[in-house]
XYZ file of C-alpha atoms in Angstrom:
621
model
C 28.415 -20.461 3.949
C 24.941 -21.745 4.986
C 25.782 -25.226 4.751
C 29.074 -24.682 6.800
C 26.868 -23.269 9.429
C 24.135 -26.285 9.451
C 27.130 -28.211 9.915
C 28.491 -26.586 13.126
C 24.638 -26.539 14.387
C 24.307 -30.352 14.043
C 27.515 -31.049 15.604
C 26.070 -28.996 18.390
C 23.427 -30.973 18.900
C 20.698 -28.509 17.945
C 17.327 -29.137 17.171
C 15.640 -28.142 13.318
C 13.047 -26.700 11.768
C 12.607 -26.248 8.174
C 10.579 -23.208 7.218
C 8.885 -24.246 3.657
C 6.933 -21.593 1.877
C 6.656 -19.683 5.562
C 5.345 -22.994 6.803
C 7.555 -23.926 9.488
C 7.814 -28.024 10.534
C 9.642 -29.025 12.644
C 11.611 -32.208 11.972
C 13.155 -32.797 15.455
C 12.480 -31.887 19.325
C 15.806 -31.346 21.013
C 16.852 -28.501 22.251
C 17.534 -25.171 20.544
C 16.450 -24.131 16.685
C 18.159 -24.215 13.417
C 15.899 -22.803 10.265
C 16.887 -23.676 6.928
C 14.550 -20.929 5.188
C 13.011 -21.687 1.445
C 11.979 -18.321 -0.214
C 8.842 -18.816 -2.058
C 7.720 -18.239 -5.111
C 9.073 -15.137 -7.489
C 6.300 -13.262 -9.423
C 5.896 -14.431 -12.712
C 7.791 -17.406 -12.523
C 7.521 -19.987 -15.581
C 10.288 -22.793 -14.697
C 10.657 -25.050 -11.375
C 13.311 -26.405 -9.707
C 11.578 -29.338 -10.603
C 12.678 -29.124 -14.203
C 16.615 -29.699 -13.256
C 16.173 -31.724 -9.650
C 15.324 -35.714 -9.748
C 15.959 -38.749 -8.160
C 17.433 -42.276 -8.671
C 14.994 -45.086 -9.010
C 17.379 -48.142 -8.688
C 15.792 -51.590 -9.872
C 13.339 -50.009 -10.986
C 12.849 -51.505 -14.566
C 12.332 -54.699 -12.693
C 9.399 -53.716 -10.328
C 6.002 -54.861 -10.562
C 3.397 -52.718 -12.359
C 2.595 -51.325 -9.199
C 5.190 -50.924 -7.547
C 6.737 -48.791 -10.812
C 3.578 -47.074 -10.538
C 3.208 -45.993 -7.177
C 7.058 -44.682 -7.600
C 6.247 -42.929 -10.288
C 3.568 -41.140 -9.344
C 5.355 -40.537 -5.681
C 8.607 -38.391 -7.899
C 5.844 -36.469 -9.961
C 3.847 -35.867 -7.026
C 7.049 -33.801 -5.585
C 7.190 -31.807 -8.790
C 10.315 -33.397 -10.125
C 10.410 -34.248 -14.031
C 13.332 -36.742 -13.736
C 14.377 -40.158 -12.728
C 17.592 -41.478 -13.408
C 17.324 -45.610 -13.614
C 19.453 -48.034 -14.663
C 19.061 -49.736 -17.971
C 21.613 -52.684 -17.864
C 22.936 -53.791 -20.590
C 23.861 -56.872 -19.412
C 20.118 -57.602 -18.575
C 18.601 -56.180 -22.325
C 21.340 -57.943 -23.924
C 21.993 -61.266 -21.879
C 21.260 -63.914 -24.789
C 24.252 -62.484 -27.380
C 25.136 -59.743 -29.426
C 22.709 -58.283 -31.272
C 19.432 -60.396 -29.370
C 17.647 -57.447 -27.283
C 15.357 -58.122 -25.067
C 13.768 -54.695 -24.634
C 10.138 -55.332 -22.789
C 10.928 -53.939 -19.348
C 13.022 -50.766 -21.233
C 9.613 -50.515 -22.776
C 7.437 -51.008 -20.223
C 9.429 -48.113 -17.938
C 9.674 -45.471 -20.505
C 6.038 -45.596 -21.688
C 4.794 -45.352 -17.789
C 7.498 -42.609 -17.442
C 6.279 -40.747 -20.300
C 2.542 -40.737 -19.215
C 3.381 -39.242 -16.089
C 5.675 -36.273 -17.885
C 8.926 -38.010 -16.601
C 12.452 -37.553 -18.186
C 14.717 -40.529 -18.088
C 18.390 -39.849 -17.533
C 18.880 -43.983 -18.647
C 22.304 -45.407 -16.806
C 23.665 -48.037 -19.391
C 26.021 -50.291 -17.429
C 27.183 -53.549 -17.125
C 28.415 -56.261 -19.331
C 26.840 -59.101 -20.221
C 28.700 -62.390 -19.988
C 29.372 -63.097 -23.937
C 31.452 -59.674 -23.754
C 33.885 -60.491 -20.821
C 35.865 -62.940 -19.688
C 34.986 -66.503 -17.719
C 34.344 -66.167 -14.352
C 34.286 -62.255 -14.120
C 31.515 -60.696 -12.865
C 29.124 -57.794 -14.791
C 31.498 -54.844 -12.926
C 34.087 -56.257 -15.344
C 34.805 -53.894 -18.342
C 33.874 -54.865 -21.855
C 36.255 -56.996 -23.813
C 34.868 -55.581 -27.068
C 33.688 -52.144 -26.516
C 32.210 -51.825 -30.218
C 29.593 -54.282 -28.500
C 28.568 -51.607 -25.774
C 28.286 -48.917 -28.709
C 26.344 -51.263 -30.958
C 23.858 -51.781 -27.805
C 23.847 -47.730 -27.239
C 22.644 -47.108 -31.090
C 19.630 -49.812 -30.786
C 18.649 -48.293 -27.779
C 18.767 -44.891 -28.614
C 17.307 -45.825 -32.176
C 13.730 -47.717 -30.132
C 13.997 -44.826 -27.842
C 14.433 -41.467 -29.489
C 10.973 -41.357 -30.831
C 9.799 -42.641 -27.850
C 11.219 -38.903 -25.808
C 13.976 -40.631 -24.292
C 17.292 -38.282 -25.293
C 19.630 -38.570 -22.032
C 21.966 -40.887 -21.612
C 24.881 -41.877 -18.893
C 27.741 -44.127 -20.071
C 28.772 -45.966 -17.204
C 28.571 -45.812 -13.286
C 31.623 -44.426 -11.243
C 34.132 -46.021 -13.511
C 36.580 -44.346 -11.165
C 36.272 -47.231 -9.079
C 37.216 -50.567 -9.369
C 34.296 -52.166 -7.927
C 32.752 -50.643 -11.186
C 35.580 -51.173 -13.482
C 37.282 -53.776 -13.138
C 39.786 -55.639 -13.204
C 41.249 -51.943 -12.339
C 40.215 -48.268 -13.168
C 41.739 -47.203 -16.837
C 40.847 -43.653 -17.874
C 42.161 -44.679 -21.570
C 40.088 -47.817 -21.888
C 36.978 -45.871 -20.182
C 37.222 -42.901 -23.038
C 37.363 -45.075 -25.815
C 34.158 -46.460 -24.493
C 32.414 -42.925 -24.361
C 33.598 -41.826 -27.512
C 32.029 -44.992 -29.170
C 29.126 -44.856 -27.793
C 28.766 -40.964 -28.199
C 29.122 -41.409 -32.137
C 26.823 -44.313 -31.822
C 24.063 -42.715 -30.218
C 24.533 -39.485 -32.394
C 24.239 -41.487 -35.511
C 20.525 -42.260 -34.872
C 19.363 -39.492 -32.227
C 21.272 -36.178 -33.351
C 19.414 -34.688 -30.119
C 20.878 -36.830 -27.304
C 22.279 -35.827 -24.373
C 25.288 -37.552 -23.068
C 26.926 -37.922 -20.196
C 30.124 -39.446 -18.822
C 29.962 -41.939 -16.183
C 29.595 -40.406 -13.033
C 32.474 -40.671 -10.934
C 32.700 -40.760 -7.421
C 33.902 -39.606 -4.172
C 38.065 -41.707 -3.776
C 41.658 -41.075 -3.240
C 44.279 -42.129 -5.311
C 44.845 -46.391 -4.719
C 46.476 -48.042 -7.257
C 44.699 -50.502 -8.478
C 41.432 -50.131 -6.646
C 40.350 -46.185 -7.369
C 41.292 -42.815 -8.785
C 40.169 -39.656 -7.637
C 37.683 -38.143 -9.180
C 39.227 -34.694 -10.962
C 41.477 -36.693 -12.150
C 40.162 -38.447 -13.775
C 38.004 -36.267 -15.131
C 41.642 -34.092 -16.838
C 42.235 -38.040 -17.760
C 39.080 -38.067 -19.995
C 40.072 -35.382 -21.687
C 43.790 -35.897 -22.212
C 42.669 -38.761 -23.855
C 40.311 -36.962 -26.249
C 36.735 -37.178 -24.391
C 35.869 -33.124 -25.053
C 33.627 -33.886 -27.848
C 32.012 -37.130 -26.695
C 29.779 -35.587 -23.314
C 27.504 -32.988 -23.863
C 27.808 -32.998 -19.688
C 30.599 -34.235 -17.227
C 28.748 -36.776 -14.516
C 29.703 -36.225 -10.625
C 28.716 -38.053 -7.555
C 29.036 -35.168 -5.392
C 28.826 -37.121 -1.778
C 29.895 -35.285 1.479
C 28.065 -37.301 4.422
C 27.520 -36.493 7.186
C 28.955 -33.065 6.340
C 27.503 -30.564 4.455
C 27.782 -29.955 0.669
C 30.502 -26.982 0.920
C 32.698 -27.822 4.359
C 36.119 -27.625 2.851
C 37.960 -31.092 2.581
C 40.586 -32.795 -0.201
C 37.852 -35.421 -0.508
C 34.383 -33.823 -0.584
C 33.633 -33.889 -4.119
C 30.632 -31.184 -3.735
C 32.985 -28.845 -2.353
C 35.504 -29.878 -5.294
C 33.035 -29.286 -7.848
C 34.493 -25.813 -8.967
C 37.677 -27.480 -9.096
C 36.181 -30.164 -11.629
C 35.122 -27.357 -13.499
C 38.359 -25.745 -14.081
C 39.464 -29.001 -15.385
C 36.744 -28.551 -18.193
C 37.641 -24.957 -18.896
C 40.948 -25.746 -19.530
C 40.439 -28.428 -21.887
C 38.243 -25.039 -23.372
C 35.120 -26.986 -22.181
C 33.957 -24.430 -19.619
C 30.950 -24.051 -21.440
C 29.809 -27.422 -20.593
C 27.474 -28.478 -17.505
C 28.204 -30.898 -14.928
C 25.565 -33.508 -13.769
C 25.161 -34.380 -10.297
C 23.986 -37.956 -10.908
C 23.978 -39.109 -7.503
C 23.983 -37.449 -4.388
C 22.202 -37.817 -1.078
C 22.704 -38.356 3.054
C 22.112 -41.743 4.633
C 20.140 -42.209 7.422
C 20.174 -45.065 10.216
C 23.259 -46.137 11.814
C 25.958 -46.727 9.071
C 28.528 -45.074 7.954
C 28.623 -41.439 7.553
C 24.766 -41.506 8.366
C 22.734 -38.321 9.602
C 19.431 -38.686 11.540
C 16.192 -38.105 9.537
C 16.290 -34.369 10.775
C 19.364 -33.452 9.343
C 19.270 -35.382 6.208
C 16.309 -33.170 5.362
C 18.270 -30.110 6.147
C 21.457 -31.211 3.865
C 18.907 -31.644 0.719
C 17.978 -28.163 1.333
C 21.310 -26.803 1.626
C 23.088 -29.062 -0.779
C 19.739 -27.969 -3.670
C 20.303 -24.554 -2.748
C 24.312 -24.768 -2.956
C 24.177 -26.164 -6.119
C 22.438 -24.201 -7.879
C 24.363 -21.856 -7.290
C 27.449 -22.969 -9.268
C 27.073 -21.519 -13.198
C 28.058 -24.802 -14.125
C 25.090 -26.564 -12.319
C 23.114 -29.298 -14.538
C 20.888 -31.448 -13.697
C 20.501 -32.820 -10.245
C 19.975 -36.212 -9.186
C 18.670 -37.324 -5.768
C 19.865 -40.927 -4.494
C 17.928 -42.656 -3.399
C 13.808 -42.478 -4.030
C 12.914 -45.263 -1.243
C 15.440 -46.872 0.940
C 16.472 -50.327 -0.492
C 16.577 -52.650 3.021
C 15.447 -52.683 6.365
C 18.786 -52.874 8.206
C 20.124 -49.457 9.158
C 23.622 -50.487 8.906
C 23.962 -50.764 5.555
C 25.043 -47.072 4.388
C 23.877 -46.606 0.701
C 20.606 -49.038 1.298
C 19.445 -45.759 3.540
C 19.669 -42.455 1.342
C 15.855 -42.485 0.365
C 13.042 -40.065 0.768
C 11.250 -42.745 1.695
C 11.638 -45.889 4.328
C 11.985 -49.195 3.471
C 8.207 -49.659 4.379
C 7.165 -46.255 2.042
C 6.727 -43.676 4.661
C 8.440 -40.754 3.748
C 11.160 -39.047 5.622
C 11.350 -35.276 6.500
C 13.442 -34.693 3.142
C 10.294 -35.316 1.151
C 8.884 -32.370 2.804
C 11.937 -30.023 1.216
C 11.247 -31.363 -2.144
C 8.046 -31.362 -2.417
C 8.436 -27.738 -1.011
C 11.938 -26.527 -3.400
C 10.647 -27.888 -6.435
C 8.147 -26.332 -6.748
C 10.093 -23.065 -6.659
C 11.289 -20.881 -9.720
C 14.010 -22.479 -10.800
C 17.290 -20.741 -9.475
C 19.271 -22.021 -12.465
C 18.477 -23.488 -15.991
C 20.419 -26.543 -17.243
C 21.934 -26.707 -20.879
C 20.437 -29.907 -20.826
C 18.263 -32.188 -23.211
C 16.708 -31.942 -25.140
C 17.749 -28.438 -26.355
C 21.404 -28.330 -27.161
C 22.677 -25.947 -29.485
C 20.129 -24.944 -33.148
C 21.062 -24.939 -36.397
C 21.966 -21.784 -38.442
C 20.756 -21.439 -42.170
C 22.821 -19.185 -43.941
C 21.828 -17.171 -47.014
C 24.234 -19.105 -49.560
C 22.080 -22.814 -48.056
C 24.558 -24.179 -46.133
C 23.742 -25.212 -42.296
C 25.901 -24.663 -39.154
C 25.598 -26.427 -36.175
C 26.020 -24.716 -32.879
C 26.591 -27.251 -30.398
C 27.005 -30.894 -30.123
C 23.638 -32.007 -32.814
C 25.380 -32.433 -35.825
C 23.947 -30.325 -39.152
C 23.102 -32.317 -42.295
C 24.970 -31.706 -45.051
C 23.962 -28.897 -47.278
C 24.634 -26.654 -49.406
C 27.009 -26.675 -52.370
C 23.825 -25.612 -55.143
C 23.893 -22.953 -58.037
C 21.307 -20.605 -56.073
C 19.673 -18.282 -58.188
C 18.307 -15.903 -54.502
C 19.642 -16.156 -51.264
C 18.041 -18.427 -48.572
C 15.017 -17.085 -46.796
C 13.179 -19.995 -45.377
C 13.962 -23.276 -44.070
C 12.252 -26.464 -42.270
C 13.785 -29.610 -40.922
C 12.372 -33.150 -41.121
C 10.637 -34.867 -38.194
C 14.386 -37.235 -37.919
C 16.553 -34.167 -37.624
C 18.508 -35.377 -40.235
C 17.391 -33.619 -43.247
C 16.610 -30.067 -43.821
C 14.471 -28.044 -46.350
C 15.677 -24.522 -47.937
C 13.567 -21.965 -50.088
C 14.686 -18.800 -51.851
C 12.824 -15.943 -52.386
C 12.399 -17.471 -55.620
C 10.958 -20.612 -53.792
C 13.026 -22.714 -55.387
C 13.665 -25.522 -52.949
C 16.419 -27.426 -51.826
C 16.487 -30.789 -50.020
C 18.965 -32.170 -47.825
C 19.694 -35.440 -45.748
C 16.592 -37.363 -45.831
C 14.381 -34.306 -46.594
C 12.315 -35.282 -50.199
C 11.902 -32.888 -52.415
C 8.143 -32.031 -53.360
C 7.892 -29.333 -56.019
C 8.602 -25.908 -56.039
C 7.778 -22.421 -57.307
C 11.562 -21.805 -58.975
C 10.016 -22.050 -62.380
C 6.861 -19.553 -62.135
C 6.715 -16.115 -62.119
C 5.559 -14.586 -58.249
C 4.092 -11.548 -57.475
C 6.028 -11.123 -54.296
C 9.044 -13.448 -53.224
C 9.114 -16.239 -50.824
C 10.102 -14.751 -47.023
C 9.076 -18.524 -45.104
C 8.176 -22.376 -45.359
C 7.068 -24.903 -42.642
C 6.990 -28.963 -42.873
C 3.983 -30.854 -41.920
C 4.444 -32.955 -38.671
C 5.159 -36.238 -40.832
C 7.861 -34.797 -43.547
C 5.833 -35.357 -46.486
C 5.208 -32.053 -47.830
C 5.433 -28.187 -46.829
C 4.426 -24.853 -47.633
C 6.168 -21.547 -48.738
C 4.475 -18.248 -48.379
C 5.551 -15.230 -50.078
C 5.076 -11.557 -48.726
C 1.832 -10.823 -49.540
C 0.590 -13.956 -47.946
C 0.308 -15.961 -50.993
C 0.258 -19.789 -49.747
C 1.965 -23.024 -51.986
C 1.146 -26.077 -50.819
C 3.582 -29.396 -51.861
C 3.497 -33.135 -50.711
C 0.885 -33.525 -48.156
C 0.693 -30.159 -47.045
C -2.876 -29.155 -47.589
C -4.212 -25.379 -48.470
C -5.942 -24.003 -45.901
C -5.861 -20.275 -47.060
C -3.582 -17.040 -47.274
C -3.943 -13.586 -47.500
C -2.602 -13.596 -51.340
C -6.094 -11.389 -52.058
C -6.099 -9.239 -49.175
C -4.872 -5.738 -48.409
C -2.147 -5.788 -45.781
C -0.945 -3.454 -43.728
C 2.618 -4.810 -43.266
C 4.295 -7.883 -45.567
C 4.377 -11.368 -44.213
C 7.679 -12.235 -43.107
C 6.972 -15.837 -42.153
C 4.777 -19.084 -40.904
C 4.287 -21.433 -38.537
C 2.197 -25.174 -38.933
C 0.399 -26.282 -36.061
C 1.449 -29.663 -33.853
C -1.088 -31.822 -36.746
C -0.444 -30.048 -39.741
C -4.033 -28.920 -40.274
C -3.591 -25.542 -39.595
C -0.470 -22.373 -39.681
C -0.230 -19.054 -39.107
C 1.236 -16.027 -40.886
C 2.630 -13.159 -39.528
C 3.598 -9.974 -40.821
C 6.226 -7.648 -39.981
C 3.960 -5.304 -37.774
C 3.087 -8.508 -35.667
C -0.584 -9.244 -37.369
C -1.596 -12.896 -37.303
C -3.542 -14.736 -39.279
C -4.894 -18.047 -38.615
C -5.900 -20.192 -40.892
C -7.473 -24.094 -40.977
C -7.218 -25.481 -37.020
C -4.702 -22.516 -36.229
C -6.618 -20.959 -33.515
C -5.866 -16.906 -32.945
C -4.449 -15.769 -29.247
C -3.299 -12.832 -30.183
C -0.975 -9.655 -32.112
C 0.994 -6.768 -31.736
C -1.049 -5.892 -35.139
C -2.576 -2.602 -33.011
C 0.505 -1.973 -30.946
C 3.647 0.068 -32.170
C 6.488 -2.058 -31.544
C 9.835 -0.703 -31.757
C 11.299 -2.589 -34.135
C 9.746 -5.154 -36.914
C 8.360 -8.467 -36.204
C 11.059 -11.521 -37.951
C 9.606 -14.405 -37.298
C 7.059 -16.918 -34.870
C 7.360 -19.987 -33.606
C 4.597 -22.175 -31.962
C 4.331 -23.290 -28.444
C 4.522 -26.941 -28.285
C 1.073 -27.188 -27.670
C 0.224 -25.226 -30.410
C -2.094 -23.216 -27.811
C 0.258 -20.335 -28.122
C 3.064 -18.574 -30.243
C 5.958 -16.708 -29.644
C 6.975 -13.225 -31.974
C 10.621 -11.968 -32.403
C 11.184 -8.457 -33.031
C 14.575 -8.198 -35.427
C 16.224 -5.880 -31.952
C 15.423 -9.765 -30.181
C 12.252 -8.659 -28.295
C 10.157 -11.155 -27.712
C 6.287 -11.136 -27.732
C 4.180 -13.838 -26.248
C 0.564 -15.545 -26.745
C -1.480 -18.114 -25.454
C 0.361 -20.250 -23.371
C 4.099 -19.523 -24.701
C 5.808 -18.717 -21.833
C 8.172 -16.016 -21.586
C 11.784 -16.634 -21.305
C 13.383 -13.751 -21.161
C 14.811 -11.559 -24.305
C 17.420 -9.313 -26.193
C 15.424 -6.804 -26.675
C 17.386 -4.113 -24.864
C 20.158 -5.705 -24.843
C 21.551 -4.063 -27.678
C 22.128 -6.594 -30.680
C 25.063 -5.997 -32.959
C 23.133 -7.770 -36.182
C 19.521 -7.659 -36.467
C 18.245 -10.921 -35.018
C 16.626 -13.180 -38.043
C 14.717 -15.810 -36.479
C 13.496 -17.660 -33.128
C 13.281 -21.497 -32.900
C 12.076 -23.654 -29.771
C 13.543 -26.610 -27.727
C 12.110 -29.472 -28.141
C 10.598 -28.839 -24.736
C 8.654 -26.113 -25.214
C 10.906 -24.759 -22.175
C 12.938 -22.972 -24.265
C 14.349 -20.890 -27.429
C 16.720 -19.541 -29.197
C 17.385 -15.787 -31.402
C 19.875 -15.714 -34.207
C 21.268 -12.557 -35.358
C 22.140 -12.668 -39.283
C 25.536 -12.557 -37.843
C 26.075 -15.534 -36.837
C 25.408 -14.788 -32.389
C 22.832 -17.300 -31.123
C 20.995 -15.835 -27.594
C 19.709 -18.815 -25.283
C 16.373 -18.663 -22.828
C 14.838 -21.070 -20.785
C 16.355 -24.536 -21.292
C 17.880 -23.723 -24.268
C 21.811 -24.280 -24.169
C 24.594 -22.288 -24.811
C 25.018 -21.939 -28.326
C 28.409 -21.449 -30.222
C 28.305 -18.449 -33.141
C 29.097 -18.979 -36.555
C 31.312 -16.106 -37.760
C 31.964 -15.069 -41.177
C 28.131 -15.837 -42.525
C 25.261 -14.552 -43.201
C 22.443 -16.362 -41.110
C 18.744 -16.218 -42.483
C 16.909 -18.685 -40.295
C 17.250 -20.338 -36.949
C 15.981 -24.194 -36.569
C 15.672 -26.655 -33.561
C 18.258 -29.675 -34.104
């Protein structure tokens, strides 16, 4: 009800003041007070609001160096850790089909990735060798395998390069987007190619549909927006988006004032419309969203606009559906204040920021009210004991399993692709699947104690297995850097960890001892502690400053600088948990329970169980 009662207070007439951190500035001198109130910080606090809540940097491929520069550095200064840009396809594919022209794509993710930016990458519009004569680039692709074939180069060069996020489309709702009219059919068969494109080289990505836009129902010029959202999906969309994309626009009111066409407001709605298609589980993406300023259209003065981004923040995060969040615009886009959407910056025309930067710079850097299932941590893969691999969420699993095993699966390791996987037994005979090599093994000689782990080095060309007592094999290019085969312990090894360059891993036994060995540095055990239940398994921090321990009841332990996420522990598991593994953001992880239930932390998504299996190991996709 806040924002209803902003709204009122505006329409009043009443002057604001935005109380940041218990900072109070005041953004306008009428008369009368209206205070929009940020709590601060929580205790203990490990993820920001900045982690889910971006902006839209439009044109910006096509800056100068410094003008990309000094945008950049203006979003990270705010604490926000993602930009959503265009990357036109019509532009990185103007001389014909398969001629890319991918310097300013470069140029923009490598200054994005030095400043610890995330790139939600807009791919829109077609070029002319893929549409008819005098069209325009709104018009939609006469050959959509073109548009796919485009998605899988780019998210081939980009992948390795951290890019995982990608939007098909812009408001293809609308016909000035679509044209020559909107066509839910012809817009899902465009998704779904380009979903199975992009999946075929990057099994991480992060899709989402086009987002679509505030309209009525006009034939011929627009459909509203839930509908065709149900439209996607009647016409077999569920499994192409990892999230649904919304333009959630309510100028000049504010984000929840009830009307047919305020698509904030609707959002719940919108999300109905995905639980009934049983997609509930999915996230929607508020890819654009902001309040103009100036004179046009709908426009608020500077004052309010600053109040609406902390109401509409604050609003939306509370929806359990909330994903990412995408502020639009960074800097206003002309000088005339007219001219509606050229006016829903942070920023002025001439770079002076507006009162709303104040409220980011201020919410972002709060703990973070709600954690996306976004990319690049989507769903791990389950080993089971018999060596075949279940995928949880949208990441396809490479196909394994189907050999004579001798002992059940108890270690497992997945290439640096994500398209191959590594098994052991306790035997350590090894399996290889997808484009994992095989490297040797330890099926054929006798062990004192069985195989109970194995980890790849960072390049895929070799790995180790450790048995309980500590013993270390080394294959490929995994180098010995010692065990604890000779020593006394306490408690058996139940598994290992390599660090981020392969020089190094730890072991760690069931009572939660470490040992570090080659560049492995030591920060930390539960060795001296009594723990409640056994230790199962570690997993490094992305760093490789830190480590995390699993208990098999799902408590978690922490070192270093591995955050803490939250736990099970307490939460009474009905199988023993078997395993942790981490997003590929280091934001994040995963338990699995040997039967088959998969608990998420942090910015790990919402996993689907595997039922009727015994699970021995949990991986990152």
């Amino acid at each position: 009800m806040l924002g209803r009662r902003i709204a009122q207070r505006i329409a009043a007439g009443a002057a604001i003041v935005v109380a940041l951190g218990g900072v109070a500035t005041v953004a306008a001198a009428n008369t009368g007070t209206n205070v929009v109130t940020v709590p601060p910080p929580a205790s203990g606090a490990q993820l920001t609001m900045g982690s889910t809540v971006g902006f839209n940097g439009q044109q910006l491929m096509w800056a100068s160096d410094a003008v990309m520069a000094r945008e950049l550095d203006g979003v990270a200064a705010t604490g926000s850790r993602w930009l959503r840009v265009d990357f036109p396809w019509s532009s990185l594919e103007a001389g014909g089909r398969g001629r890319y022209n991918w310097a300013q794509a470069d140029r923009l993710v490598t200054a994005a990735n030095a400043r610890g930016i995330h790139l939600l990458a807009m791919v829109a519009y077609t070029p002319t060798w893929d549409r008819p004569a005098n069209t325009n680039d709104h018009y939609q692709p006469t050959d959509p395998t073109a548009y796919a074939e485009f998605m899988r180069a780019a998210a081939q060069r980009y992948a390795p390069r951290g890019l995982h996020a990608w939007e098909i489309w812009n408001e293809p709702n609308m016909r000035d987007f679509w044209q020559p009219v909107p066509s839910p059919a012809r817009y899902t068969q465009l998704l779904r190619l380009a979903s199975a494109a992009i999946h075929s080289v990057d099994r991480s990505a992060y899709v989402v549909s086009g987002g679509v836009a505030p309209a009525r129902d006009v034939a011929g010029y627009s459909i509203a927006p839930n509908e065709f959202v149900a439209a996607i999906y009647a016409n077999g969309g569920r499994g192409a988006m990892q999230a649904v994309g919304l333009h959630p626009y309510s100028f000049p009111y504010a984000p929840m004032t009830p009307a047919s066409w305020n698509t904030f407001y609707m959002a719940t709605q919108t999300h109905a419309i995905m639980a009934a298609h049983g997609d509930g589980a999915r996230p929607i993406w508020a890819t654009e969203i902001g309040w103009p300023t100036g004179t046009g259209h709908g426009a608020v003065s500077e004052a309010q606009q600053a109040v609406m981004a902390a109401a509409a923040i604050t609003a939306w995060n509370r929806f359990s559906f909330a994903g990412n969040f995408f502020w639009y615009n960074w800097q206003d886009t002309s000088a005339n204040p007219a001219s509606t959407f050229d006016n829903l910056g942070v920023l002025r025309y001439n770079g002076t920021a507006k009162p709303a930067l104040g409220v980011f710079k201020a919410m972002l850097a709060r703990p973070a009210a709600h954690i996306d299932h976004g990319p690049p941590a989507y769903g791990p893969w389950l080993v089971g004991a018999n060596a075949h691999v279940f995928a949880t969420g949208m990441n396809a699993a490479p196909a394994a399993g189907g050999a004579r095993l001798n002992q059940p699966i108890t270690g497992s390791a997945r290439t640096p692709s994500g398209h191959g996987v590594w098994m052991t037994g306790s035997d350590g005979g090894v399996f290889a699947y997808g484009d994992a090599a095989f490297y040797g093994s330890t099926g054929a000689l006798r062990l004192a104690q069985p195989i109970v782990g194995m980890a790849a080095t960072p390049d895929g060309h070799g790995y180790w297995l450790v048995a309980s007592d500590g013993g270390v094999f080394s294959f490929g290019d995994a180098a010995f850097y010692g065990s604890t085969g000779a020593r006394r312990l306490n408690q058996p090894i139940v598994g290992m960890a390599a660090t981020p360059d392969g020089r190094g891993y730890w072991l760690v036994a069931s009572d939660g001892g470490v040992f570090s060995f080659g560049d492995a540095a030591f920060y930390g055990s539960t060795g001296g502690l009594h723990i409640a239940r056994p230790i199962v398994g570690l997993a490094r921090s992305a760093t490789g400053r830190g480590y995390w321990m699993v208990a098999s009841d799902g408590g978690i332990f922490t070192f270093g600088d591995a955050a803490f996420y939250g736990s099970a522990g307490g939460t009474s598991v009905a199988t023993p948990v078997v395993g942790i593994a981490t997003t590929a953001t280091g934001h994040g992880y995963w338990l699995a329970e040997s039967g088959g239930t998969v608990h998420s932390f942090g910015d790990a998504g919402i996993a689907d169980p595997v039922a009727g299996e015994t699970i021995t190991d949990v991986l990152t996709p």
